[in-house]
Amino acid sequence: MTTSQLWNPAWHSALQDGTLAAWLGPAWGVGTLASYPPITPDGTWRVAPLPSVEADRPSSGFWGDSSTAVVTGSRHAATAVKFAAWLNTDPDAADLLVDPEHAAPFPASLAGQARPAVSRPQEAVGGRPIDGVFREATAHTRVTTWGPTMDQVRDDFIDAAAAALSDGRPLRDALHSTQRDTVAALEQKGLSVTA
């Protein structure tokens, strides 16, 4: 286990030298694994479903999201809208988006998940396809809505969890402090928070 911040040089090295044996990551994390392959002779990553507290009630979650937006005042808004529609609806575009070299091997759209390109082997995980694991996870992923301070919530939790781990305190302390800081940030924005 490491308390190193994700995506910094120490974390990348740990991915490659075998210090990290597992990473609870998203489908798009295969792109990260491809960029930092193991340097040990027998090192190969694998993809597996998240463990569940109750074996008969599997659960998964989202990490990130995707969107294509055209900003107000764009000089080429009509062209940008046309491109966004093509990018998100055309089968050829879907196949480009799930190209393993573009680090997006599992699309959010159900239609995209049905594309044959999604089942391509991924070199970063030993030349195996990963779509089955993520398709199964999608079937029991609960829809969530990210709040207006989600970036801060994430950063606060990462810092609090790292501090708890390094101090030998329970992770519930990190959850409590993150909740306190989240409520304060929302109230600072003028939003009311109810328990």
Coordinates of C-alpha atoms in Angstrom, one line a residue, residues 7 11-12 15 23 28-37 103 124:
W7 CA 0.2 10.2 -11.2
W11 CA 3.6 6.5 -8.1
H12 CA 4.5 5.9 -11.7
L15 CA 3.6 0.9 -11.0
W23 CA -4.6 -0.3 -8.2
W28 CA -9.7 4.3 -18.7
G29 CA -6.8 3.5 -16.3
V30 CA -5.6 0.9 -18.9
G31 CA -4.1 3.9 -20.7
T32 CA -2.1 4.7 -17.6
L33 CA -0.9 1.1 -17.4
A34 CA 0.1 1.2 -21.0
S35 CA 2.1 4.3 -20.5
Y36 CA 4.0 2.8 -17.5
P37 CA 4.4 -0.9 -18.2
A103 CA -6.6 5.2 -23.6
A124 CA -1.2 -3.3 -21.1

